[in-house]
Amino acid sequence: MVAQGSAGAAGMMRGTRIFLLPPLLWFGVFLLAPLLFVLRISFATAREAQPPYSPLLEADSDGGITFLAHLDNYRFILSDSLYADAYLSSLATALFATLWCLLIAWPIALAIARARGRAQAALLILVILPFWTSFLLRVYAWKVLLQGNGVVNAILLQLGIIDTPLALLYSPFAVQIGIVYAYLPFMVLPLYAALARQDPALAEAALDLGCPPWRVFLTVTLPLAAPGMVAGSLLVFVPAVGEFVIPELLGGANSLMIGRVLWTEFFGNRDWPVAAALAITMLLIVVVPVALLQSRAGNMQSGNSAGTSR
């Protein structure tokens, strides 16, 4: 019996490894390999040729090999305040957009979690409905709404709130609206999933013991929904940092974000090594808070599981 159990466990392990092979191959080919290629370019020198960067290894006349990699691109971006401003602007924009998404997503996710039957299905459809249309068209629609003679200014003028049209388009405000609108579903869905998994008996027990509703929310609902909040924040913050389309369409020349700077370096200046160094530096800046958030989410999940089991 022991031998049969060991053989069964070994077979299960082999089956698990086989199932893990496709995602590992996908990860290696489509994520790790391009990342290593960008890292390799960041140590090269720009040149007027194809490809537009120098090799890292070069054979000399004596048959030896010279290692040409250097850190000049990283020194350059660290010494230029333009890139520092772009990094800070991108991080601040993504952070504020994430906070706005979190504030707006809470009542929406709570309403979906507490709805039943067809009402819940209808609310979920409304949340995912924007995904059925082109991302570019949805962002461009905000350009039409926010322009000087757009719908927003027309409504404000009709209500007498303003006397002259506001310069809403091509501003940080427009970029914030575009990012919040585009990524709000990525905050709502994980938060709804976390709320839907909660046991209603916990909140009901707290209410029966005389706890006011606001305190039930702060001490029961909010802590149990923390993993969903962290997951949604990551899904919003990470792509928002490197966003290019929204700042380009809604922010214009007034928008200084790292996505637009990368585009300019790659296709305007054709300085691929500097652009690659910018991308790697941005990756390192984002990875640290993301790792901390994931670790925090794991601790929260473990704590919630332990509390539930007790």
PDB file of C-alpha atoms in Angstrom:
ATOM      1  CA  MET A   1       0.000   0.000   0.000  1.00  0.00           C
ATOM      2  CA  VAL A   2       2.855   2.338   0.849  1.00  0.00           C
ATOM      3  CA  ALA A   3       4.546   1.528  -2.459  1.00  0.00           C
ATOM      4  CA  GLN A   4       1.319   2.167  -4.356  1.00  0.00           C
ATOM      5  CA  GLY A   5       0.879   5.481  -2.557  1.00  0.00           C
ATOM      6  CA  SER A   6       4.446   6.516  -3.387  1.00  0.00           C
ATOM      7  CA  ALA A   7       3.974   5.562  -7.039  1.00  0.00           C
ATOM      8  CA  GLY A   8       0.725   7.525  -7.186  1.00  0.00           C
ATOM      9  CA  ALA A   9       2.363  10.587  -5.643  1.00  0.00           C
ATOM     10  CA  ALA A  10       5.258  10.357  -8.113  1.00  0.00           C
ATOM     11  CA  GLY A  11       2.838  10.098 -11.031  1.00  0.00           C
ATOM     12  CA  MET A  12       0.913  13.109  -9.768  1.00  0.00           C
ATOM     13  CA  MET A  13       4.152  15.111  -9.528  1.00  0.00           C
ATOM     14  CA  ARG A  14       5.067  14.196 -13.114  1.00  0.00           C
ATOM     15  CA  GLY A  15       1.601  15.213 -14.281  1.00  0.00           C
ATOM     16  CA  THR A  16       1.903  18.523 -12.448  1.00  0.00           C
ATOM     17  CA  ARG A  17       5.259  19.226 -14.114  1.00  0.00           C
ATOM     18  CA  ILE A  18       3.791  18.503 -17.543  1.00  0.00           C
ATOM     19  CA  PHE A  19       0.935  20.941 -16.931  1.00  0.00           C
ATOM     20  CA  LEU A  20       3.410  23.581 -15.728  1.00  0.00           C
ATOM     21  CA  LEU A  21       5.539  23.301 -18.869  1.00  0.00           C
ATOM     22  CA  PRO A  22       3.326  25.396 -21.255  1.00  0.00           C
ATOM     23  CA  PRO A  23       3.020  28.428 -18.926  1.00  0.00           C
ATOM     24  CA  LEU A  24       6.735  28.248 -18.142  1.00  0.00           C
ATOM     25  CA  LEU A  25       7.560  28.186 -21.859  1.00  0.00           C
ATOM     26  CA  TRP A  26       5.185  31.090 -22.448  1.00  0.00           C
ATOM     27  CA  PHE A  27       6.809  33.034 -19.613  1.00  0.00           C
ATOM     28  CA  GLY A  28      10.302  32.355 -20.932  1.00  0.00           C
ATOM     29  CA  VAL A  29       9.612  33.133 -24.603  1.00  0.00           C
ATOM     30  CA  PHE A  30       7.287  36.122 -24.315  1.00  0.00           C
ATOM     31  CA  LEU A  31       8.440  37.777 -21.078  1.00  0.00           C
ATOM     32  CA  LEU A  32      11.882  36.713 -19.935  1.00  0.00           C
ATOM     33  CA  ALA A  33      13.558  36.626 -23.373  1.00  0.00           C
ATOM     34  CA  PRO A  34      12.384  40.139 -24.430  1.00  0.00           C
ATOM     35  CA  LEU A  35      13.367  41.478 -21.007  1.00  0.00           C
ATOM     36  CA  LEU A  36      16.868  40.048 -21.336  1.00  0.00           C
ATOM     37  CA  PHE A  37      17.085  41.505 -24.853  1.00  0.00           C
ATOM     38  CA  VAL A  38      16.161  44.982 -23.548  1.00  0.00           C
ATOM     39  CA  LEU A  39      18.721  44.567 -20.757  1.00  0.00           C
ATOM     40  CA  ARG A  40      21.373  43.689 -23.336  1.00  0.00           C
ATOM     41  CA  ILE A  41      20.580  46.799 -25.421  1.00  0.00           C
ATOM     42  CA  SER A  42      20.837  49.033 -22.331  1.00  0.00           C
ATOM     43  CA  PHE A  43      24.571  48.254 -22.080  1.00  0.00           C
ATOM     44  CA  ALA A  44      25.263  49.111 -25.741  1.00  0.00           C
ATOM     45  CA  THR A  45      25.976  52.343 -27.635  1.00  0.00           C
ATOM     46  CA  ALA A  46      23.655  53.980 -30.163  1.00  0.00           C
ATOM     47  CA  ARG A  47      24.849  53.994 -33.772  1.00  0.00           C
ATOM     48  CA  GLU A  48      23.570  54.883 -37.255  1.00  0.00           C
ATOM     49  CA  ALA A  49      23.145  51.339 -38.502  1.00  0.00           C
ATOM     50  CA  GLN A  50      20.883  48.333 -38.374  1.00  0.00           C
ATOM     51  CA  PRO A  51      20.394  47.378 -35.633  1.00  0.00           C
ATOM     52  CA  PRO A  52      20.781  50.869 -34.094  1.00  0.00           C
ATOM     53  CA  TYR A  53      22.991  49.708 -31.229  1.00  0.00           C
ATOM     54  CA  SER A  54      26.521  48.360 -30.930  1.00  0.00           C
ATOM     55  CA  PRO A  55      27.434  44.735 -30.147  1.00  0.00           C
ATOM     56  CA  LEU A  56      28.564  43.833 -26.642  1.00  0.00           C
ATOM     57  CA  LEU A  57      31.373  41.562 -27.845  1.00  0.00           C
ATOM     58  CA  GLU A  58      33.904  42.385 -30.567  1.00  0.00           C
ATOM     59  CA  ALA A  59      36.739  40.297 -31.966  1.00  0.00           C
ATOM     60  CA  ASP A  60      40.061  42.135 -32.333  1.00  0.00           C
ATOM     61  CA  SER A  61      42.859  41.528 -34.835  1.00  0.00           C
ATOM     62  CA  ASP A  62      44.743  39.249 -32.429  1.00  0.00           C
ATOM     63  CA  GLY A  63      41.859  36.820 -32.205  1.00  0.00           C
ATOM     64  CA  GLY A  64      40.784  37.995 -28.775  1.00  0.00           C
ATOM     65  CA  ILE A  65      37.343  39.173 -27.730  1.00  0.00           C
ATOM     66  CA  THR A  66      36.698  42.629 -26.292  1.00  0.00           C
ATOM     67  CA  PHE A  67      33.765  43.191 -23.923  1.00  0.00           C
ATOM     68  CA  LEU A  68      32.140  46.496 -24.941  1.00  0.00           C
ATOM     69  CA  ALA A  69      29.288  46.694 -22.404  1.00  0.00           C
ATOM     70  CA  HIS A  70      29.172  49.850 -20.274  1.00  0.00           C
ATOM     71  CA  LEU A  71      26.927  51.774 -17.866  1.00  0.00           C
ATOM     72  CA  ASP A  72      27.052  55.125 -19.684  1.00  0.00           C
ATOM     73  CA  ASN A  73      23.337  55.015 -20.538  1.00  0.00           C
ATOM     74  CA  TYR A  74      22.383  54.590 -16.890  1.00  0.00           C
ATOM     75  CA  ARG A  75      24.745  57.380 -15.851  1.00  0.00           C
ATOM     76  CA  PHE A  76      23.184  59.612 -18.513  1.00  0.00           C
ATOM     77  CA  ILE A  77      19.576  59.123 -17.391  1.00  0.00           C
ATOM     78  CA  LEU A  78      20.541  59.569 -13.737  1.00  0.00           C
ATOM     79  CA  SER A  79      22.325  62.841 -14.508  1.00  0.00           C
ATOM     80  CA  ASP A  80      19.490  64.384 -16.580  1.00  0.00           C
ATOM     81  CA  SER A  81      16.665  65.925 -14.541  1.00  0.00           C
ATOM     82  CA  LEU A  82      14.207  65.401 -17.425  1.00  0.00           C
ATOM     83  CA  TYR A  83      14.141  61.663 -16.840  1.00  0.00           C
ATOM     84  CA  ALA A  84      13.852  62.063 -13.072  1.00  0.00           C
ATOM     85  CA  ASP A  85      10.871  64.376 -13.584  1.00  0.00           C
ATOM     86  CA  ALA A  86       9.290  61.851 -15.960  1.00  0.00           C
ATOM     87  CA  TYR A  87       9.719  59.042 -13.429  1.00  0.00           C
ATOM     88  CA  LEU A  88       8.257  61.103 -10.586  1.00  0.00           C
ATOM     89  CA  SER A  89       5.379  62.329 -12.744  1.00  0.00           C
ATOM     90  CA  SER A  90       4.550  58.786 -13.868  1.00  0.00           C
ATOM     91  CA  LEU A  91       4.644  57.407 -10.330  1.00  0.00           C
ATOM     92  CA  ALA A  92       2.542  60.265  -8.939  1.00  0.00           C
ATOM     93  CA  THR A  93      -0.014  60.020 -11.752  1.00  0.00           C
ATOM     94  CA  ALA A  94      -0.316  56.248 -11.347  1.00  0.00           C
ATOM     95  CA  LEU A  95      -0.575  56.521  -7.557  1.00  0.00           C
ATOM     96  CA  PHE A  96      -3.342  59.148  -7.607  1.00  0.00           C
ATOM     97  CA  ALA A  97      -5.211  57.253 -10.328  1.00  0.00           C
ATOM     98  CA  THR A  98      -5.000  54.075  -8.232  1.00  0.00           C
ATOM     99  CA  LEU A  99      -6.380  55.886  -5.178  1.00  0.00           C
ATOM    100  CA  TRP A 100      -9.250  57.357  -7.207  1.00  0.00           C
ATOM    101  CA  CYS A 101     -10.035  53.942  -8.673  1.00  0.00           C
ATOM    102  CA  LEU A 102     -10.052  52.462  -5.176  1.00  0.00           C
ATOM    103  CA  LEU A 103     -12.450  55.104  -3.846  1.00  0.00           C
ATOM    104  CA  ILE A 104     -14.816  54.787  -6.802  1.00  0.00           C
ATOM    105  CA  ALA A 105     -14.629  50.990  -6.954  1.00  0.00           C
ATOM    106  CA  TRP A 106     -15.651  50.414  -3.337  1.00  0.00           C
ATOM    107  CA  PRO A 107     -19.343  51.404  -3.599  1.00  0.00           C
ATOM    108  CA  ILE A 108     -19.620  49.721  -7.003  1.00  0.00           C
ATOM    109  CA  ALA A 109     -18.098  46.440  -5.799  1.00  0.00           C
ATOM    110  CA  LEU A 110     -20.159  46.545  -2.604  1.00  0.00           C
ATOM    111  CA  ALA A 111     -23.363  47.061  -4.580  1.00  0.00           C
ATOM    112  CA  ILE A 112     -22.531  44.144  -6.895  1.00  0.00           C
ATOM    113  CA  ALA A 113     -21.635  41.848  -3.989  1.00  0.00           C
ATOM    114  CA  ARG A 114     -24.895  42.603  -2.176  1.00  0.00           C
ATOM    115  CA  ALA A 115     -27.087  42.360  -5.274  1.00  0.00           C
ATOM    116  CA  ARG A 116     -28.751  39.079  -6.123  1.00  0.00           C
ATOM    117  CA  GLY A 117     -29.803  37.233  -9.255  1.00  0.00           C
ATOM    118  CA  ARG A 118     -30.354  39.249 -12.402  1.00  0.00           C
ATOM    119  CA  ALA A 119     -29.463  42.528 -10.720  1.00  0.00           C
ATOM    120  CA  GLN A 120     -25.983  41.248  -9.902  1.00  0.00           C
ATOM    121  CA  ALA A 121     -25.510  39.869 -13.413  1.00  0.00           C
ATOM    122  CA  ALA A 122     -26.612  43.191 -14.931  1.00  0.00           C
ATOM    123  CA  LEU A 123     -24.182  45.163 -12.754  1.00  0.00           C
ATOM    124  CA  LEU A 124     -21.310  42.846 -13.680  1.00  0.00           C
ATOM    125  CA  ILE A 125     -22.127  43.264 -17.368  1.00  0.00           C
ATOM    126  CA  LEU A 126     -22.062  47.048 -16.957  1.00  0.00           C
ATOM    127  CA  VAL A 127     -18.597  46.815 -15.394  1.00  0.00           C
ATOM    128  CA  ILE A 128     -17.112  44.642 -18.143  1.00  0.00           C
ATOM    129  CA  LEU A 129     -19.040  46.326 -20.976  1.00  0.00           C
ATOM    130  CA  PRO A 130     -16.187  48.770 -21.810  1.00  0.00           C
ATOM    131  CA  PHE A 131     -13.938  45.796 -22.663  1.00  0.00           C
ATOM    132  CA  TRP A 132     -16.193  45.025 -25.616  1.00  0.00           C
ATOM    133  CA  THR A 133     -15.086  48.194 -27.394  1.00  0.00           C
ATOM    134  CA  SER A 134     -11.678  49.386 -28.558  1.00  0.00           C
ATOM    135  CA  PHE A 135      -9.449  50.880 -25.859  1.00  0.00           C
ATOM    136  CA  LEU A 136      -8.295  53.558 -28.292  1.00  0.00           C
ATOM    137  CA  LEU A 137     -11.859  54.563 -29.172  1.00  0.00           C
ATOM    138  CA  ARG A 138     -12.840  54.803 -25.509  1.00  0.00           C
ATOM    139  CA  VAL A 139      -9.919  57.098 -24.729  1.00  0.00           C
ATOM    140  CA  TYR A 140     -10.542  59.181 -27.836  1.00  0.00           C
ATOM    141  CA  ALA A 141     -14.177  59.629 -26.742  1.00  0.00           C
ATOM    142  CA  TRP A 142     -12.912  61.466 -23.665  1.00  0.00           C
ATOM    143  CA  LYS A 143     -10.944  63.761 -25.948  1.00  0.00           C
ATOM    144  CA  VAL A 144     -14.236  64.744 -27.593  1.00  0.00           C
ATOM    145  CA  LEU A 145     -15.976  65.162 -24.226  1.00  0.00           C
ATOM    146  CA  LEU A 146     -13.259  67.324 -22.636  1.00  0.00           C
ATOM    147  CA  GLN A 147     -12.432  69.672 -25.511  1.00  0.00           C
ATOM    148  CA  GLY A 148     -13.362  73.355 -25.368  1.00  0.00           C
ATOM    149  CA  ASN A 149     -16.697  72.901 -27.137  1.00  0.00           C
ATOM    150  CA  GLY A 150     -17.258  69.424 -25.716  1.00  0.00           C
ATOM    151  CA  VAL A 151     -20.085  68.006 -23.652  1.00  0.00           C
ATOM    152  CA  VAL A 152     -18.527  68.700 -20.235  1.00  0.00           C
ATOM    153  CA  ASN A 153     -17.974  72.402 -20.898  1.00  0.00           C
ATOM    154  CA  ALA A 154     -21.410  72.693 -22.523  1.00  0.00           C
ATOM    155  CA  ILE A 155     -23.118  71.287 -19.414  1.00  0.00           C
ATOM    156  CA  LEU A 156     -21.128  73.531 -17.074  1.00  0.00           C
ATOM    157  CA  LEU A 157     -21.983  76.577 -19.187  1.00  0.00           C
ATOM    158  CA  GLN A 158     -25.680  75.665 -19.288  1.00  0.00           C
ATOM    159  CA  LEU A 159     -25.774  75.287 -15.501  1.00  0.00           C
ATOM    160  CA  GLY A 160     -24.085  78.654 -15.060  1.00  0.00           C
ATOM    161  CA  ILE A 161     -21.181  77.166 -13.118  1.00  0.00           C
ATOM    162  CA  ILE A 162     -18.623  78.711 -15.487  1.00  0.00           C
ATOM    163  CA  ASP A 163     -18.687  81.715 -17.823  1.00  0.00           C
ATOM    164  CA  THR A 164     -16.004  80.577 -20.267  1.00  0.00           C
ATOM    165  CA  PRO A 165     -14.988  77.046 -21.322  1.00  0.00           C
ATOM    166  CA  LEU A 166     -12.385  75.387 -19.123  1.00  0.00           C
ATOM    167  CA  ALA A 167      -9.105  74.099 -20.549  1.00  0.00           C
ATOM    168  CA  LEU A 168      -9.760  70.507 -19.500  1.00  0.00           C
ATOM    169  CA  LEU A 169      -8.109  68.783 -22.430  1.00  0.00           C
ATOM    170  CA  TYR A 170      -4.305  68.435 -22.609  1.00  0.00           C
ATOM    171  CA  SER A 171      -3.917  68.700 -18.850  1.00  0.00           C
ATOM    172  CA  PRO A 172      -2.945  66.395 -15.958  1.00  0.00           C
ATOM    173  CA  PHE A 173      -6.638  66.393 -15.001  1.00  0.00           C
ATOM    174  CA  ALA A 174      -7.581  64.874 -18.352  1.00  0.00           C
ATOM    175  CA  VAL A 175      -4.873  62.217 -18.006  1.00  0.00           C
ATOM    176  CA  GLN A 176      -6.179  61.297 -14.556  1.00  0.00           C
ATOM    177  CA  ILE A 177      -9.745  60.974 -15.846  1.00  0.00           C
ATOM    178  CA  GLY A 178      -8.610  58.820 -18.758  1.00  0.00           C
ATOM    179  CA  ILE A 179      -6.573  56.446 -16.590  1.00  0.00           C
ATOM    180  CA  VAL A 180      -9.301  56.115 -13.949  1.00  0.00           C
ATOM    181  CA  TYR A 181     -11.933  55.439 -16.606  1.00  0.00           C
ATOM    182  CA  ALA A 182      -9.770  52.914 -18.463  1.00  0.00           C
ATOM    183  CA  TYR A 183      -8.583  50.916 -15.445  1.00  0.00           C
ATOM    184  CA  LEU A 184     -11.537  51.171 -13.042  1.00  0.00           C
ATOM    185  CA  PRO A 185     -12.881  47.681 -13.972  1.00  0.00           C
ATOM    186  CA  PHE A 186      -9.518  46.177 -12.984  1.00  0.00           C
ATOM    187  CA  MET A 187     -10.118  47.524  -9.472  1.00  0.00           C
ATOM    188  CA  VAL A 188     -13.816  46.684  -9.263  1.00  0.00           C
ATOM    189  CA  LEU A 189     -13.582  43.004 -10.214  1.00  0.00           C
ATOM    190  CA  PRO A 190     -10.921  41.849  -7.672  1.00  0.00           C
ATOM    191  CA  LEU A 191     -12.614  43.905  -4.965  1.00  0.00           C
ATOM    192  CA  TYR A 192     -15.993  42.383  -5.807  1.00  0.00           C
ATOM    193  CA  ALA A 193     -14.463  38.886  -5.713  1.00  0.00           C
ATOM    194  CA  ALA A 194     -13.025  39.563  -2.243  1.00  0.00           C
ATOM    195  CA  LEU A 195     -16.351  40.911  -0.972  1.00  0.00           C
ATOM    196  CA  ALA A 196     -18.327  38.026  -2.473  1.00  0.00           C
ATOM    197  CA  ARG A 197     -16.153  35.505  -0.591  1.00  0.00           C
ATOM    198  CA  GLN A 198     -16.882  37.084   2.783  1.00  0.00           C
ATOM    199  CA  ASP A 199     -19.219  35.271   5.155  1.00  0.00           C
ATOM    200  CA  PRO A 200     -22.238  37.569   5.803  1.00  0.00           C
ATOM    201  CA  ALA A 201     -22.595  35.975   9.227  1.00  0.00           C
ATOM    202  CA  LEU A 202     -19.476  37.817  10.427  1.00  0.00           C
ATOM    203  CA  ALA A 203     -20.967  41.261   9.786  1.00  0.00           C
ATOM    204  CA  GLU A 204     -24.348  40.151  11.129  1.00  0.00           C
ATOM    205  CA  ALA A 205     -22.744  38.895  14.336  1.00  0.00           C
ATOM    206  CA  ALA A 206     -20.962  42.209  14.821  1.00  0.00           C
ATOM    207  CA  LEU A 207     -24.239  44.096  14.322  1.00  0.00           C
ATOM    208  CA  ASP A 208     -26.045  41.805  16.771  1.00  0.00           C
ATOM    209  CA  LEU A 209     -23.385  42.568  19.368  1.00  0.00           C
ATOM    210  CA  GLY A 210     -24.170  46.275  19.079  1.00  0.00           C
ATOM    211  CA  CYS A 211     -21.394  47.345  16.717  1.00  0.00           C
ATOM    212  CA  PRO A 212     -22.465  50.334  14.566  1.00  0.00           C
ATOM    213  CA  PRO A 213     -22.470  49.801  10.773  1.00  0.00           C
ATOM    214  CA  TRP A 214     -19.498  52.103  10.157  1.00  0.00           C
ATOM    215  CA  ARG A 215     -17.418  50.174  12.664  1.00  0.00           C
ATOM    216  CA  VAL A 216     -18.482  46.845  11.154  1.00  0.00           C
ATOM    217  CA  PHE A 217     -17.197  48.114   7.830  1.00  0.00           C
ATOM    218  CA  LEU A 218     -13.860  49.255   9.276  1.00  0.00           C
ATOM    219  CA  THR A 219     -13.198  46.218  11.476  1.00  0.00           C
ATOM    220  CA  VAL A 220     -14.784  43.367   9.493  1.00  0.00           C
ATOM    221  CA  THR A 221     -15.513  44.180   5.849  1.00  0.00           C
ATOM    222  CA  LEU A 222     -12.447  46.303   5.087  1.00  0.00           C
ATOM    223  CA  PRO A 223      -9.763  43.962   6.515  1.00  0.00           C
ATOM    224  CA  LEU A 224     -11.286  40.913   4.815  1.00  0.00           C
ATOM    225  CA  ALA A 225     -11.344  42.770   1.484  1.00  0.00           C
ATOM    226  CA  ALA A 226      -7.688  43.843   1.775  1.00  0.00           C
ATOM    227  CA  PRO A 227      -6.330  41.121  -0.582  1.00  0.00           C
ATOM    228  CA  GLY A 228      -8.780  42.255  -3.273  1.00  0.00           C
ATOM    229  CA  MET A 229      -7.746  45.866  -2.742  1.00  0.00           C
ATOM    230  CA  VAL A 230      -4.075  44.960  -3.120  1.00  0.00           C
ATOM    231  CA  ALA A 231      -4.729  42.883  -6.246  1.00  0.00           C
ATOM    232  CA  GLY A 232      -6.789  45.669  -7.822  1.00  0.00           C
ATOM    233  CA  SER A 233      -4.189  48.290  -6.916  1.00  0.00           C
ATOM    234  CA  LEU A 234      -1.477  46.261  -8.645  1.00  0.00           C
ATOM    235  CA  LEU A 235      -3.633  45.768 -11.746  1.00  0.00           C
ATOM    236  CA  VAL A 236      -4.167  49.538 -11.960  1.00  0.00           C
ATOM    237  CA  PHE A 237      -0.845  50.952 -10.760  1.00  0.00           C
ATOM    238  CA  VAL A 238       1.564  48.835 -12.820  1.00  0.00           C
ATOM    239  CA  PRO A 239       0.104  49.534 -16.310  1.00  0.00           C
ATOM    240  CA  ALA A 240      -0.718  53.145 -15.383  1.00  0.00           C
ATOM    241  CA  VAL A 241       2.963  53.890 -14.678  1.00  0.00           C
ATOM    242  CA  GLY A 242       3.972  53.053 -18.239  1.00  0.00           C
ATOM    243  CA  GLU A 243       0.805  54.321 -19.927  1.00  0.00           C
ATOM    244  CA  PHE A 244       1.429  55.944 -23.321  1.00  0.00           C
ATOM    245  CA  VAL A 245      -1.858  56.210 -25.237  1.00  0.00           C
ATOM    246  CA  ILE A 246      -3.797  58.162 -22.594  1.00  0.00           C
ATOM    247  CA  PRO A 247      -1.085  60.807 -21.950  1.00  0.00           C
ATOM    248  CA  GLU A 248      -0.537  61.142 -25.700  1.00  0.00           C
ATOM    249  CA  LEU A 249      -4.230  61.708 -26.532  1.00  0.00           C
ATOM    250  CA  LEU A 250      -5.441  63.560 -23.432  1.00  0.00           C
ATOM    251  CA  GLY A 251      -2.258  65.115 -22.038  1.00  0.00           C
ATOM    252  CA  GLY A 252      -0.529  66.260 -25.212  1.00  0.00           C
ATOM    253  CA  ALA A 253       2.761  68.095 -24.898  1.00  0.00           C
ATOM    254  CA  ASN A 254       1.919  69.058 -21.293  1.00  0.00           C
ATOM    255  CA  SER A 255       2.095  65.433 -20.162  1.00  0.00           C
ATOM    256  CA  LEU A 256       5.537  64.277 -19.021  1.00  0.00           C
ATOM    257  CA  MET A 257       5.287  60.544 -18.424  1.00  0.00           C
ATOM    258  CA  ILE A 258       7.874  57.859 -18.909  1.00  0.00           C
ATOM    259  CA  GLY A 259       5.825  56.107 -21.609  1.00  0.00           C
ATOM    260  CA  ARG A 260       5.970  59.179 -23.860  1.00  0.00           C
ATOM    261  CA  VAL A 261       9.680  59.672 -23.094  1.00  0.00           C
ATOM    262  CA  LEU A 262      10.381  56.054 -24.066  1.00  0.00           C
ATOM    263  CA  TRP A 263       8.476  56.510 -27.320  1.00  0.00           C
ATOM    264  CA  THR A 264      10.482  59.645 -28.115  1.00  0.00           C
ATOM    265  CA  GLU A 265      13.809  57.941 -27.405  1.00  0.00           C
ATOM    266  CA  PHE A 266      12.941  54.845 -29.443  1.00  0.00           C
ATOM    267  CA  PHE A 267      11.260  56.379 -32.494  1.00  0.00           C
ATOM    268  CA  GLY A 268      12.172  60.079 -32.361  1.00  0.00           C
ATOM    269  CA  ASN A 269      15.807  60.120 -31.285  1.00  0.00           C
ATOM    270  CA  ARG A 270      16.390  56.459 -32.304  1.00  0.00           C
ATOM    271  CA  ASP A 271      18.503  56.074 -29.173  1.00  0.00           C
ATOM    272  CA  TRP A 272      17.585  52.510 -28.329  1.00  0.00           C
ATOM    273  CA  PRO A 273      20.236  52.006 -25.610  1.00  0.00           C
ATOM    274  CA  VAL A 274      19.036  55.022 -23.592  1.00  0.00           C
ATOM    275  CA  ALA A 275      15.413  53.952 -24.067  1.00  0.00           C
ATOM    276  CA  ALA A 276      16.286  50.431 -22.905  1.00  0.00           C
ATOM    277  CA  ALA A 277      18.069  51.815 -19.842  1.00  0.00           C
ATOM    278  CA  LEU A 278      14.983  53.926 -19.083  1.00  0.00           C
ATOM    279  CA  ALA A 279      12.767  50.843 -19.318  1.00  0.00           C
ATOM    280  CA  ILE A 280      15.005  48.727 -17.069  1.00  0.00           C
ATOM    281  CA  THR A 281      15.254  51.522 -14.488  1.00  0.00           C
ATOM    282  CA  MET A 282      11.478  51.940 -14.494  1.00  0.00           C
ATOM    283  CA  LEU A 283      11.092  48.199 -14.034  1.00  0.00           C
ATOM    284  CA  LEU A 284      13.373  48.239 -10.996  1.00  0.00           C
ATOM    285  CA  ILE A 285      11.510  51.215  -9.511  1.00  0.00           C
ATOM    286  CA  VAL A 286       8.135  49.480  -9.891  1.00  0.00           C
ATOM    287  CA  VAL A 287       9.222  45.972  -8.852  1.00  0.00           C
ATOM    288  CA  VAL A 288      10.080  46.985  -5.272  1.00  0.00           C
ATOM    289  CA  PRO A 289       6.646  48.364  -4.249  1.00  0.00           C
ATOM    290  CA  VAL A 290       4.901  45.595  -6.195  1.00  0.00           C
ATOM    291  CA  ALA A 291       6.874  42.929  -4.314  1.00  0.00           C
ATOM    292  CA  LEU A 292       6.071  44.609  -1.001  1.00  0.00           C
ATOM    293  CA  LEU A 293       2.366  44.781  -1.849  1.00  0.00           C
ATOM    294  CA  GLN A 294       2.291  41.137  -2.908  1.00  0.00           C
ATOM    295  CA  SER A 295       4.040  40.122   0.296  1.00  0.00           C
ATOM    296  CA  ARG A 296       1.567  42.184   2.294  1.00  0.00           C
ATOM    297  CA  ALA A 297      -1.348  40.621   0.433  1.00  0.00           C
ATOM    298  CA  GLY A 298      -0.001  37.144   1.160  1.00  0.00           C
ATOM    299  CA  ASN A 299       0.303  37.939   4.859  1.00  0.00           C
ATOM    300  CA  MET A 300      -3.244  39.329   4.900  1.00  0.00           C
ATOM    301  CA  GLN A 301      -4.577  36.236   3.162  1.00  0.00           C
ATOM    302  CA  SER A 302      -2.784  33.956   5.632  1.00  0.00           C
ATOM    303  CA  GLY A 303      -4.080  35.962   8.572  1.00  0.00           C
ATOM    304  CA  ASN A 304      -7.633  35.921   7.268  1.00  0.00           C
ATOM    305  CA  SER A 305      -7.462  32.169   6.639  1.00  0.00           C
ATOM    306  CA  ALA A 306      -6.124  31.544  10.128  1.00  0.00           C
ATOM    307  CA  GLY A 307      -8.807  33.747  11.663  1.00  0.00           C
ATOM    308  CA  THR A 308     -11.538  31.955   9.725  1.00  0.00           C
ATOM    309  CA  SER A 309     -10.236  28.515  10.712  1.00  0.00           C
ATOM    310  CA  ARG A 310     -10.279  29.499  14.378  1.00  0.00           C
TER     311      ARG A 310
END
